[in-house]
Each structure stands twice: as structure tokens, then as C-alpha cells.
Coordinates of C-alpha atoms and ligand atoms in Angstrom, one line a residue:
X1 CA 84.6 133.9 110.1
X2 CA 84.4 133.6 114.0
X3 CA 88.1 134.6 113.9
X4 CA 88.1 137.8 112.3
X5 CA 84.9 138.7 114.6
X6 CA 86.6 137.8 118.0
X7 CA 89.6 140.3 116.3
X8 CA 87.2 142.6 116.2
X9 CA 85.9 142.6 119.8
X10 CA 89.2 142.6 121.4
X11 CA 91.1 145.6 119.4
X12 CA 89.2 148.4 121.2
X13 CA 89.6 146.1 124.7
X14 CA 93.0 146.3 124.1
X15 CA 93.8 149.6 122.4
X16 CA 92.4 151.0 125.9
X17 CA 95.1 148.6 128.0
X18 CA 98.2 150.0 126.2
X19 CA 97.4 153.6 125.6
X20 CA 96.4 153.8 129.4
X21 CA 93.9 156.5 129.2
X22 CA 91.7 154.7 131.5
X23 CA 94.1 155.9 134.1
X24 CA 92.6 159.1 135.8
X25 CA 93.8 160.5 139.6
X26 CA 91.1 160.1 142.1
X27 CA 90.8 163.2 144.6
X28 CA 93.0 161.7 147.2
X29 CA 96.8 161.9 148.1
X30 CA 98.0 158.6 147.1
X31 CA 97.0 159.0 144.1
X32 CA 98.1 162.5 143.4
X33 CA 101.1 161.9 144.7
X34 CA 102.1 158.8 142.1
X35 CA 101.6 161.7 139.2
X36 CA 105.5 161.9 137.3
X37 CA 106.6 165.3 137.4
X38 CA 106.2 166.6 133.9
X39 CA 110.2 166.5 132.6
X40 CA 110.9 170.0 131.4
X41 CA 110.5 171.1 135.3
X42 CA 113.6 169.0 136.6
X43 CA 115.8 170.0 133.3
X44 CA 114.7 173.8 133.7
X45 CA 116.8 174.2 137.4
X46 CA 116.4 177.6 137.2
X47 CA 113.4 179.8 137.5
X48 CA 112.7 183.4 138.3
X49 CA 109.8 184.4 140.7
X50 CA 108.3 187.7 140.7
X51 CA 106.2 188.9 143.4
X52 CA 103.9 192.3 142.4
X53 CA 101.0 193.6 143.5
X54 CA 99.5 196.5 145.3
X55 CA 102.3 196.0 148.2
X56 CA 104.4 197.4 146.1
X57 CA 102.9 201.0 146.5
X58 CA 103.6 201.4 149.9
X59 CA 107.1 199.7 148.7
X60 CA 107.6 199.2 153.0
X61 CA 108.3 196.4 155.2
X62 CA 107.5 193.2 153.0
X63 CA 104.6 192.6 150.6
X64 CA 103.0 191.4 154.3
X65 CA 102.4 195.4 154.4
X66 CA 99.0 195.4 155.2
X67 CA 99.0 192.3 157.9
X68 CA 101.8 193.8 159.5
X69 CA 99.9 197.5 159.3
X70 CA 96.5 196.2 159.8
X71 CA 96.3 192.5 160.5
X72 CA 98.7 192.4 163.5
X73 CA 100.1 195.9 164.2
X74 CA 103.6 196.4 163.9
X75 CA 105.2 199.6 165.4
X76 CA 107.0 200.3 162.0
X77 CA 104.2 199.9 159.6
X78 CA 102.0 202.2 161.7
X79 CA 104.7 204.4 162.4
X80 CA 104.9 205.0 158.3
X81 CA 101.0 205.0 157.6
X82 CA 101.0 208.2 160.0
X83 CA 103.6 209.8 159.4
X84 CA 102.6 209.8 155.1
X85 CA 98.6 209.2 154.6
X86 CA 95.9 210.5 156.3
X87 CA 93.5 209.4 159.2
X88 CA 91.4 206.7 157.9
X89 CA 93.6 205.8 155.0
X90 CA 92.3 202.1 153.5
X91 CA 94.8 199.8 152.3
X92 CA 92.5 199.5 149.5
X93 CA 93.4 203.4 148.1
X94 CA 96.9 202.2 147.0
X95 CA 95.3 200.4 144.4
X96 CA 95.0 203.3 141.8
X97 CA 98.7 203.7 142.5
X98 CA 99.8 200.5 141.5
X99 CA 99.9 202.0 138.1
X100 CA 102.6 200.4 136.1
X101 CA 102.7 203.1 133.6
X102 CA 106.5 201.8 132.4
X103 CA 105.4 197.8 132.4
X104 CA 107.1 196.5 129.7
X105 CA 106.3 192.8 129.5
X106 CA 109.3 192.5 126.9
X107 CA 112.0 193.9 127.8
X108 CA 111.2 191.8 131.4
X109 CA 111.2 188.9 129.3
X110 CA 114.4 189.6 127.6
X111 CA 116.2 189.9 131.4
X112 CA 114.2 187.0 132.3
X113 CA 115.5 184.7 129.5
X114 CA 119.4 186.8 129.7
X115 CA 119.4 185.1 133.2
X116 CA 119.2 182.1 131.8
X117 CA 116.1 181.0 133.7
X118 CA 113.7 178.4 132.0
X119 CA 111.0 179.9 133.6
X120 CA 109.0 182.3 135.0
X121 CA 106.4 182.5 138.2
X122 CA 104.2 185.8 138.9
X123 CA 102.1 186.7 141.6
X124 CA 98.3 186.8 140.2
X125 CA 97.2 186.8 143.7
X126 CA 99.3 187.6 146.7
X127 CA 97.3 187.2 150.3
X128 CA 96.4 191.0 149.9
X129 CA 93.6 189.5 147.5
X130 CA 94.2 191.7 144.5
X131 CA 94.5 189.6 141.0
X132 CA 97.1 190.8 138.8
X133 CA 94.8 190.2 136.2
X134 CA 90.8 190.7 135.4
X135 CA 89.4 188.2 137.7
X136 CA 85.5 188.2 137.6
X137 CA 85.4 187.0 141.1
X138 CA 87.8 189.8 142.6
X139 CA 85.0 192.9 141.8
X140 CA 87.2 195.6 142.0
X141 CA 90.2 194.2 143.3
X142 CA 92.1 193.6 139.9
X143 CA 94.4 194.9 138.0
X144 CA 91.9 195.5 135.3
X145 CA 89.0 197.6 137.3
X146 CA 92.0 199.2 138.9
X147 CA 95.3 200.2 139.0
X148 CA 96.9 199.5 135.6
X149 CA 94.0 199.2 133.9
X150 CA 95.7 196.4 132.5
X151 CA 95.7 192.1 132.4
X152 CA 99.6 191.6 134.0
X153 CA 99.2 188.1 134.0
X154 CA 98.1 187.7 130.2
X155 CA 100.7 190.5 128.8
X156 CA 103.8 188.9 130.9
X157 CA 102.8 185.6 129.8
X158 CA 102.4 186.5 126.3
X159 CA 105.8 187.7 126.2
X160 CA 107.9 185.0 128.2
X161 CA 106.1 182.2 126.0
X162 CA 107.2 184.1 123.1
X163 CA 111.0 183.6 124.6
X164 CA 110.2 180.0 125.2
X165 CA 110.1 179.9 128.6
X166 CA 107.5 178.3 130.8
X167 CA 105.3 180.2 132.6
X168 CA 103.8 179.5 136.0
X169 CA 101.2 181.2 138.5
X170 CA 101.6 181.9 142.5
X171 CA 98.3 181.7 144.2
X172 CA 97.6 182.2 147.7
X173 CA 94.4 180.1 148.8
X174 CA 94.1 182.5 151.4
X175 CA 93.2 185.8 151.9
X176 CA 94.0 187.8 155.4
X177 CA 90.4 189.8 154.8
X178 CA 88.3 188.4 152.2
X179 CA 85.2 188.6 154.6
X180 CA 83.8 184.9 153.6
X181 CA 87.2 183.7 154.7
X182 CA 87.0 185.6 157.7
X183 CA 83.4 183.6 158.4
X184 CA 84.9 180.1 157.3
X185 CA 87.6 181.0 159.8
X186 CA 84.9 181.7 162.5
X187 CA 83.3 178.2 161.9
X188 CA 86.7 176.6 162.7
X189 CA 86.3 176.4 158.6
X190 CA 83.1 174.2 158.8
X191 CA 81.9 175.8 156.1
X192 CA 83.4 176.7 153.0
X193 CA 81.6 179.8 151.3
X194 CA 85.2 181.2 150.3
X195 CA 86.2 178.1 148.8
X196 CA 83.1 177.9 147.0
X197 CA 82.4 181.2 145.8
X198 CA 85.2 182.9 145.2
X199 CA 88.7 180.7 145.8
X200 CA 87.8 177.5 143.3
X201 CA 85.8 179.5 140.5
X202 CA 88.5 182.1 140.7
X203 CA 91.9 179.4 140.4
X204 CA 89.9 177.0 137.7
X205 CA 89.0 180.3 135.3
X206 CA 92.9 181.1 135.9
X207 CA 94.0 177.8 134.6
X208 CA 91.1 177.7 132.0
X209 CA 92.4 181.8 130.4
X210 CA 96.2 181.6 131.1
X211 CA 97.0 177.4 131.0
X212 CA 100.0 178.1 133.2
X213 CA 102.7 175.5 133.1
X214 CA 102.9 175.7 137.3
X215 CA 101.4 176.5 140.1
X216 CA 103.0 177.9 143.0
X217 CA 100.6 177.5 146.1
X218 CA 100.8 179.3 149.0
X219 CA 98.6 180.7 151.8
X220 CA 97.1 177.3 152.5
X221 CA 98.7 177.0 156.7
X222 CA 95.4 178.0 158.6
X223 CA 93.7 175.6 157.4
X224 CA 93.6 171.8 156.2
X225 CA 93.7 170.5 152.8
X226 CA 90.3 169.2 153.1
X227 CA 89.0 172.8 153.9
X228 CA 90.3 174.0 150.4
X229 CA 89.2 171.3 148.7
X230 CA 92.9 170.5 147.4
X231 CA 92.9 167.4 146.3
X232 CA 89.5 168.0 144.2
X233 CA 91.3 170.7 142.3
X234 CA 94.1 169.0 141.8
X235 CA 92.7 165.9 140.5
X236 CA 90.7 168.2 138.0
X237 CA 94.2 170.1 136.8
X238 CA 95.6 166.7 136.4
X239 CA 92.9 164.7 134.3
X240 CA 90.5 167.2 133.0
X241 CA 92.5 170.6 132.7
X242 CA 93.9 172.0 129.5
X243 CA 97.1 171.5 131.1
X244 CA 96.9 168.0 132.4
X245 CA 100.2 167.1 130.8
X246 CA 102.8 169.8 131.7
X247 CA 101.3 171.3 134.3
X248 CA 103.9 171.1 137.6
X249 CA 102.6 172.0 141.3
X250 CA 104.3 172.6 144.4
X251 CA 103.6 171.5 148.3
X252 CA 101.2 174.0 149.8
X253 CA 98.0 172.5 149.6
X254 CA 97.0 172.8 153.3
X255 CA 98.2 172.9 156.7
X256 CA 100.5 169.6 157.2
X257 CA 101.3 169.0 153.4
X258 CA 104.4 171.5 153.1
X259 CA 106.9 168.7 152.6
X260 CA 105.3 165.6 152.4
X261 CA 101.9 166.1 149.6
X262 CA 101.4 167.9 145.9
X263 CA 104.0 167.9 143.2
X264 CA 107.7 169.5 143.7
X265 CA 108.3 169.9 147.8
X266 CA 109.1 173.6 148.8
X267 CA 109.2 172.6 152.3
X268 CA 110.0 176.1 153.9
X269 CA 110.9 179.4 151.9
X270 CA 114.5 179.2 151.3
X271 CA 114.5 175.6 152.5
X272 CA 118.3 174.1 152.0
X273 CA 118.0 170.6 152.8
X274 CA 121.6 169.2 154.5
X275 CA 121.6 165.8 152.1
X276 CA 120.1 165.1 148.7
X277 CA 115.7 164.4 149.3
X278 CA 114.5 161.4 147.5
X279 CA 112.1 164.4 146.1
X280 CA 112.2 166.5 143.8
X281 CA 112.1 170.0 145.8
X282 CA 112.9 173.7 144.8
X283 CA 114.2 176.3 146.5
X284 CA 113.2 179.7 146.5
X285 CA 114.5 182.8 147.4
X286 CA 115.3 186.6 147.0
X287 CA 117.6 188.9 145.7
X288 CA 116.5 191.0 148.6
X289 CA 117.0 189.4 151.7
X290 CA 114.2 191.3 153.2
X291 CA 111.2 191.1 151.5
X292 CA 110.0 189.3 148.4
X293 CA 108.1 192.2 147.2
X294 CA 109.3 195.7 146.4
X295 CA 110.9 197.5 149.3
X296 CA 112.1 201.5 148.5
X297 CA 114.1 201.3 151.7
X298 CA 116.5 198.6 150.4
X299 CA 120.2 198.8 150.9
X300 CA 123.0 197.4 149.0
X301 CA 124.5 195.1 151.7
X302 CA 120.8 193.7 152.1
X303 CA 121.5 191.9 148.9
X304 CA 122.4 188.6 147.6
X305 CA 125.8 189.2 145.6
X306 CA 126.1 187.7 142.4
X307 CA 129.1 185.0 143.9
X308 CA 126.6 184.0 146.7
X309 CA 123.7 183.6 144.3
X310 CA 125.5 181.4 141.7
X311 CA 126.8 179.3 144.8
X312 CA 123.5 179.0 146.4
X313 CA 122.4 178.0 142.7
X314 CA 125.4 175.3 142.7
X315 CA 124.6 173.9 146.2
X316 CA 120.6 173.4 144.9
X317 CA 121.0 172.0 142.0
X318 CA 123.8 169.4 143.1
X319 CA 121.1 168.5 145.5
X320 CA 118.2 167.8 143.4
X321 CA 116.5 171.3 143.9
X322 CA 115.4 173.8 141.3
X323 CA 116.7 177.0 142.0
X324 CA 113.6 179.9 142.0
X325 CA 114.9 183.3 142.5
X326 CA 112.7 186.5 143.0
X327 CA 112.8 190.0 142.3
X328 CA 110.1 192.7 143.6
X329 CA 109.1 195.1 140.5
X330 CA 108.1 198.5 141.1
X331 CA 104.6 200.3 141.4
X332 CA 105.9 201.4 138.1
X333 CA 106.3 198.6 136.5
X334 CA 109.9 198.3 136.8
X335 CA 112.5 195.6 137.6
X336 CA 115.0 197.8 140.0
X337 CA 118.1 198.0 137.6
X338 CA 120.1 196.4 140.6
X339 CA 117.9 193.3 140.6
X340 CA 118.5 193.4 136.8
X341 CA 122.1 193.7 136.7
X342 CA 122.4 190.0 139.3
X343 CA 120.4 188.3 136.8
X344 CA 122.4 189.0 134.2
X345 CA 125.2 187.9 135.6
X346 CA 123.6 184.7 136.7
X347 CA 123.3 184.4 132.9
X348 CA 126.6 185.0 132.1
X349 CA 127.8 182.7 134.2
X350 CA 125.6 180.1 132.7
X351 CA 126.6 180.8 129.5
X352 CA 129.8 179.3 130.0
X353 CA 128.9 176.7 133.0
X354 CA 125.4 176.0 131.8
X355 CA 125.9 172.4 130.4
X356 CA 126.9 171.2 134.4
X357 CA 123.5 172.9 135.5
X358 CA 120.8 172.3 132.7
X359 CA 119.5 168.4 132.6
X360 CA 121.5 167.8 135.5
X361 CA 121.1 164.8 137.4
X362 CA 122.7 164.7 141.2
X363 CA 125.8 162.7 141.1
X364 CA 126.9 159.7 143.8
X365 CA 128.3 162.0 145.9
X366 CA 127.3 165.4 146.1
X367 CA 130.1 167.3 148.4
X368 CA 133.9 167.0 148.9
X369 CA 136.0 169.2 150.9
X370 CA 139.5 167.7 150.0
X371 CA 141.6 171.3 149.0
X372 CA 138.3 173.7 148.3
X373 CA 134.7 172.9 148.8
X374 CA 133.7 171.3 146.0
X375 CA 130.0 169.9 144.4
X376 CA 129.1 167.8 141.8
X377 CA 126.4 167.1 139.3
X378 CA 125.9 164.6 136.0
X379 CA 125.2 163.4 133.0
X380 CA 125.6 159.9 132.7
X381 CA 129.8 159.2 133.3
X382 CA 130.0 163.0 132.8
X383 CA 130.9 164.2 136.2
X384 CA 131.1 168.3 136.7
X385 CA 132.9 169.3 139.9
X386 CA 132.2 173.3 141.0
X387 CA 135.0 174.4 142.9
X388 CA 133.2 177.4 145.4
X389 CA 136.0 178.8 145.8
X390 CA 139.5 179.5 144.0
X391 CA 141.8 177.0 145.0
X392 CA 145.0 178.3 146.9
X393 CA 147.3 176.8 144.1
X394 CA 146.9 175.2 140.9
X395 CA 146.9 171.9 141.8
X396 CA 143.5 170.1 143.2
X397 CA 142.8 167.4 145.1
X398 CA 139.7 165.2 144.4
X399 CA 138.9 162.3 145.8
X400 CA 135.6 161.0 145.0
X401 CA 135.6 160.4 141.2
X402 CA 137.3 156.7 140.0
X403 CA 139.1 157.5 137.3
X404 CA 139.8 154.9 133.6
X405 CA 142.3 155.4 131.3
X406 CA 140.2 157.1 128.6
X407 CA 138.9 160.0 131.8
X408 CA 139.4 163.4 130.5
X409 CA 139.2 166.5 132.3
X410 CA 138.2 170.1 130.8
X411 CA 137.6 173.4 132.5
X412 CA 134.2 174.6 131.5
X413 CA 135.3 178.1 129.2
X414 CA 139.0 176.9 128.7
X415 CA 139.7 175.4 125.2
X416 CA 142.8 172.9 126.1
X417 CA 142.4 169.7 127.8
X418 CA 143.8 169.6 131.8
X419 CA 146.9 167.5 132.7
X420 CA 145.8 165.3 135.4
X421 CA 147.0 162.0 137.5
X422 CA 145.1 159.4 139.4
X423 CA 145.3 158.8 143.0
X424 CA 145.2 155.9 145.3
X425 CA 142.4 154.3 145.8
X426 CA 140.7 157.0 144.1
X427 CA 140.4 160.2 143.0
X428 CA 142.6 162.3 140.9
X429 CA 145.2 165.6 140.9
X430 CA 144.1 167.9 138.7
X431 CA 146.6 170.9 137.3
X432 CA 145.3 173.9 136.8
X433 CA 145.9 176.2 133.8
X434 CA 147.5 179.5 135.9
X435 CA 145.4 181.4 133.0
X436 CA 142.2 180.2 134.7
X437 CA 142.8 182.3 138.3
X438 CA 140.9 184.9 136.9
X439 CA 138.6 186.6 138.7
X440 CA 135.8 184.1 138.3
X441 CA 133.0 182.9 140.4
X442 CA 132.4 179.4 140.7
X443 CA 135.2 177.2 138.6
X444 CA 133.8 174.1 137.0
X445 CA 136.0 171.0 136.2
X446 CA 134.5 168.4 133.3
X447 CA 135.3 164.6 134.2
X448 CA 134.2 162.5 131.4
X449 CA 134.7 158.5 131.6
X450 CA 134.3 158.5 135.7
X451 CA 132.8 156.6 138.2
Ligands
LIG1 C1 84.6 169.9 147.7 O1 84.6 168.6 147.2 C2 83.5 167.8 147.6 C3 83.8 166.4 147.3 O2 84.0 166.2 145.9 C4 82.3 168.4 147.0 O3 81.1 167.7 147.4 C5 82.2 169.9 147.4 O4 81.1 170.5 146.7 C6 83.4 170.6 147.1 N1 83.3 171.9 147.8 C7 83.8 173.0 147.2 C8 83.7 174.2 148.1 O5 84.3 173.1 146.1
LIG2 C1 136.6 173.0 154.0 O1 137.8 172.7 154.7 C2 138.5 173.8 155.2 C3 139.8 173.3 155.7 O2 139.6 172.2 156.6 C4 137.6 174.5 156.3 O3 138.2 175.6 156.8 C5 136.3 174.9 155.6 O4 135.4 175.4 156.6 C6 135.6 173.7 154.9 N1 134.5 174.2 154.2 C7 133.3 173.5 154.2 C8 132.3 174.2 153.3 O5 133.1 172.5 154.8
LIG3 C1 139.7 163.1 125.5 O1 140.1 164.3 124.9 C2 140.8 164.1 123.6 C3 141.4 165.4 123.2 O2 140.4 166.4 123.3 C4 139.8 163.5 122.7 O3 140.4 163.3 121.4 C5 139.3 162.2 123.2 O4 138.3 161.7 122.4 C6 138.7 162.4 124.6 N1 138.3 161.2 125.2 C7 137.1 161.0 125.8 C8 137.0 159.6 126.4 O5 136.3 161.8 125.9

């Protein structure tokens, strides 16, 4: 039966073809860079970032405490280490101060998720060096040996998952005083004892304990990607890793790749590009306009308000971006009840609105300015236009969306259909219900059956 037998040899031939598991990344940027962004990243838009570690002790300054104490003197940081601590104080002896005696990885979780975020990014290793959980190659230097006493990481993740949303993992490849990064640096990084040692056993047993769903890069600027053997990870977390399917990465891989190498682009902290990137990009920022980590000198006006957050979460998300917002918890363990209470409006707020921000796709234009500033996202003919700012009467001009006979408009949060007319060549009046002036923040208008 030569027919059956030839059957047989092809099937496995072709079995490999469709499923396409032949296709692995090799270490190099092309091929990194063709990887699909796992979905659930682009439909989450909305992330909180928390930055914690020993910084938060002094609680001064930034969470660049010590490099601005130690690394390059600053008059203010020196200033506070000798006025409070002793001569010959080590940035090290904060470490059993960092106690987080009130942690509570729960009730963070329950703020996190009230915010409406889909997911969450923590610090597990800041460019101070300290893990924020009980990493074997950080003797010492861990929230386990010291400190807390206690694996951060683990216990937040534990509890976020648990509210279903995705967990992800900062890492700085750098670290301003790890002393075999110190002698790579010396070499002109020629060598790569760090990397070896301590940097690549370190991030792999990371992935291997905690299979985060992201990793946020950072620290990588002195040096190039070839130094920290980037792409060699990556293409390891992307075929081999426990997470090879959902994992999403940033941008910061190595001097020069901000912005143009990885998965998502970053591009700068707090990067707002003026026109929509053919890449998907994210931007993060803080509630504290100061510092990312804790600060105990913070002052209200130093503060994103709740309006400008949601409209800085608007303008991102009608561009493409994913919105990542970060707060600073305490030595304590505790998220600063101010922090707590702008999330929780964020959530509120996307209670009502959070159909025009979830799943999102940027519409075909993505600003008007007819009678308010407007900006648009949608979902297939769905168009949703955010009006930043309340319109000076009820009636509104807009003038990009082509309207059909069967177009409908709603008010996100108001029951009853709007009254509306169409314009010439395009565009459309739209009547607002007087009801609706209340004291809102962002107004969003439902288009369904537009072009
Ligand atoms: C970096 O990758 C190269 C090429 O795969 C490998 O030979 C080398 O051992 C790696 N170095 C480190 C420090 O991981
Ligand atoms: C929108 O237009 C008004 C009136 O021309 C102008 O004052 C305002 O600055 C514009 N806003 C933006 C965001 O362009
Ligand atoms: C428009 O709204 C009306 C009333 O809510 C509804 O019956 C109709 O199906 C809607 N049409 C479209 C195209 O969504």
C-alpha cells in the first residue's frame, strides 16, 4: 500500500508546517523585534507602577537618593545625611529600616484593581541593587536577609493574580556600585563579570520563581545592548521561558534602543509623543511629580490632580499608549492615603467611561479642537469622543466623524439617547442634556454607525 506509507511520511512533515513551532527568535534584533505583542497588553491601557525599595527610608530627594548623596554629590542630599545620621553612615544601614511592618499585599491589590488598572509593575530591583525579594545572587542585599524579612515580590504577586490582574517586574540592568559593574565599567565594559555572575543568573531565576507577565527594563544607558547580553536573554524569555507566550517587554535594553528595539517603546519617562507612533509605546508617569519613589517632603500642589491624570490617561490612550502610573509606598509598607484616594478616582471614572478606554483602538483622527478639545478612540464604527473640558454651552460642534442615517449618539453614564444633526460636509451638532454639566471630569460622547 505505497499510498498509505507515503501518508504516513508526510503527516509529521506537515503537522510541523502548520503548527509553526519550528519558529524560534534568534538572539538578534530583527528577529526580536517581529515578536507580536502578547494581546492582553494593548487591551489592558492602564497599569499601575510601584517603585519601593530601600530609598524609601531616607524618603528624600528621589529613589536616586544615594547617587545624588554618594554617586555625584548634591548639596541637598548631603545637607540631610548631616544634619540626621552620623559620620560615616553607609547607605547600606537603611536596609533594616525598610521594614514594612504594615505591608499588606491585599488590601494594595484591592486599590490596585479599584483603579481600574489591568496591571501591576513593582520594583524587584531599583539601581540601588537591593531585590525586593530573596535573590540568591544579592547576599545580603534582599528583602529577605534584610529589612522585611520578607519576599515583596512573591506576596504582591500572589495577591494581584488573585484579583486577575497581570503582574510585571522593573529591573534595572545596572547597578551605580555593584563593584563587578564598577570593573566592567573600567574595561570600557570589555568584560562582563557583572553580567555573568550576578545580572543574567539573577533576572533568569526571577522569571523562572515569579513568571511575570512584563518586564520593565531600565538602567541599561551606560552601556550597549551587546554588553548586557540583551538580545541573548530575550531570545531565551521568548522561546524557552515559562512565559514565552504572554510575556510583554519594554525598550531599555541598552544604550541606543530606547525607542527604536524590545517590545512596547517607552522612549523617555513620561514620553508624550505629538502624533500617533506606528508602535505600540506606554507612557509612564507619577502621581508625584517629583520623584517616583517615596518622598516625606511631598506637598499637595506637587501632585498630579485627579482631572489632569484622567486627561493625561485620555490623550495616551487615544494615541496608542498604555497609560502606567506610579505611586511610592512607604518604608512602612504603606501606599500614602493621598496616592490612594487619585486612584480611586481614576476607577471611578472608568467605571462609567471604561468601555471608550479598555480594547480601544486609535481612531482615524485622534484630536479636534472645533468648540472644546476633543479626542477620540474605537471600536470598530464605534467612535468615542472625550470632551477635556466642559463645553461653554450645550450644543457641540464636531467635525471629524461622517455621520449615516442609523448614527446614534449616547453620553457615556446618561440613560437617554442625544438629539443630534449632521453637518456639511461632515460632522455633526450634538445637544447636550443640561443634566450632564455636572461637575464631571472628562465628558464622553458614544458615536455608533460613523465613519
Ligand atoms: C553572552 O552571549 C554570548 C553569545 O551567545 C555568550 O557566548 C556569552 O557567554 C554570553 N555572556 C554572558 C555574560 O552571558
Ligand atoms: C482649542 O481652541 C481654543 C480656541 O481657539 C484655544 O484657546 C485652545 O488653546 C485650543 N486648545 C487646544 C488644546 O488646542
Ligand atoms: C439607536 O438607538 C435606538 C434607541 O436606543 C436603538 O433602538 C437603535 O437600535 C440604535 N441604532 C443603532 C444603529 O445603534
Amino acid at each position: 500500500m505505497p499510498g498509505f506509507s507515503t501518508k504516513c511520511m508526510l503527516f509529521p512533515v506537515a503537522l510541523t508546517l502548520l503548527s509553526g513551532v519550528a519558529a524560534r527568535y534568534t538572539p538578534d534584533w530583527g528577529s526580536l523585534d517581529s515578536r507580536p505583542l502578547p494581546s492582553w497588553y494593548d487591551e489592558a491601557k492602564f497599569g499601575i507602577f510601584v517603585h519601593w525599595g530601600v530609598f524609601a527610608v531616607p524618603g528624600f530627594g528621589s529613589e536616586w537618593f544615594w547617587w545624588h548623596w554618594q554617586g555625584e554629590p548634591t548639596k541637598a542630599y548631603v545637607e540631610f545625611m548631616k544634619k540626621n545620621y552620623p559620620p560615616g553612615f553607609s547607605y547600606p544601614e537603611f536596609a533594616p529600616d525598610f521594614r514594612a511592618q504594615f505591608f499588606d499585599p491585599d488590601q494594595w491589590a484591592e486599590v490596585f484593581e479599584a483603579s481600574g488598572a489591568k496591571y501591576v509593575v513593582l520594583t524587584s530591583k531599583h539601581h540601588e541593587g537591593f531585590t525586593t525579594w530573596g535573590s540568591p545572587h544579592s547576599w545580603n542585599w534582599n528583602s529577605v536577609d534584610t529589612g522585611p524579612h520578607r519576599d515583596l515580590v512573591g506576596d504582591l504577586g500572589v495577591a494581584v493574580r488573585k484579583r486577575s490582574l497581570h503582574y510585571g517586574l522593573y529591573n534595572s540592568l545596572y547597578e551605580w556600585f555593584h563593584p563587578l559593574y564598577l570593573a566592567d565599567k573600567k574595561t570600557g565594559f570589555k568584560t562582563q563579570e557583572f553580567v555573568s555572575t550576578k545580572l543574567m543568573p539573577e533576572l533568569h531565576d526571577l522569571v523562572n520563581r515569579y513568571k511575570p507577565d512584563l518586564i520593565w527594563s531600565d538602567g541599561d544607558w551606560e552601556a550597549p545592548d551587546s554588553y548586557w547580553n540583551s538580545t541573548e536573554f530575550l531570545a531565551w524569555l521568548y522561546n524557552d521561558s515559562p512565559v514565552k507566550d504572554s510575556v510583554v517587554t519594554n525598550d531599555r535594553w541598552g544604550a541606543g534602543c530606547s525607542c527604536k528595539h524590545g517590545g512596547y517603546f517607552n522612549c523617555e519617562d513620561k514620553y508624550t509623543p505629538g502624533h500617533l507612533p506606528k508602535h505600540k509605546w506606554e507612557k509612564c508617569t507619577s502621581v508625584d511629580i517629583f520623584s517616583w519613589g517615596y518622598r516625606r517632603t511631598m506637598h499637595l500642589k506637587e501632585l498630579l490632580d485627579l482631572p489632569s491624570i484622567i486627561k493625561d490617561l485620555v490623550i495616551t490612550v487615544a494615541l496608542g499608549g498604555n497609560y502606567l502610573l506610579n505611586v511610592g509606598p512607604t518604608a512602612e509598607g504603606m501606599i500614602p492615603v493621598v496616592f490612594e484616594e487619585r486612584l480611586r478616582g481614576v476607577g471611578d471614572w472608568l467605571r462609567v467611561n471604561g468601555e471608550a478606554v479598555y480594547a480601544s483602538r486609535p481612531w482615524r483622527v485622534q484630536t479636534e479642537n472645533s468648540t472644546v478639545p476633543v479626542w477620540y478612540t474605537s471600536k470598530g464604527s464605534r467612535v468615542y469622543a472625550f470632551l477635556l473640558s466642559r463645553p461653554p454651552k450645550p450644543t457641540l460642534e464636531l467635525l471629524a466623524p461622517i455621520t449615516s442615517p442609523l448614527t446614534n449618539v449616547t453620553l457615556l453614564g446618561y440613560s437617554a439617547p442625544l438629539k443630534w444633526s449632521p453637518l456639511q460636509p461632515a460632522g455633526l451638532t450634538v445637544t447636550l442634556p443640561l443634566e450632564s454639566f455636572f461637575d464631571g471630569h472628562v465628558w464622553i460622547l458614544r458615536l455608533d454607525s460613523v465613519l
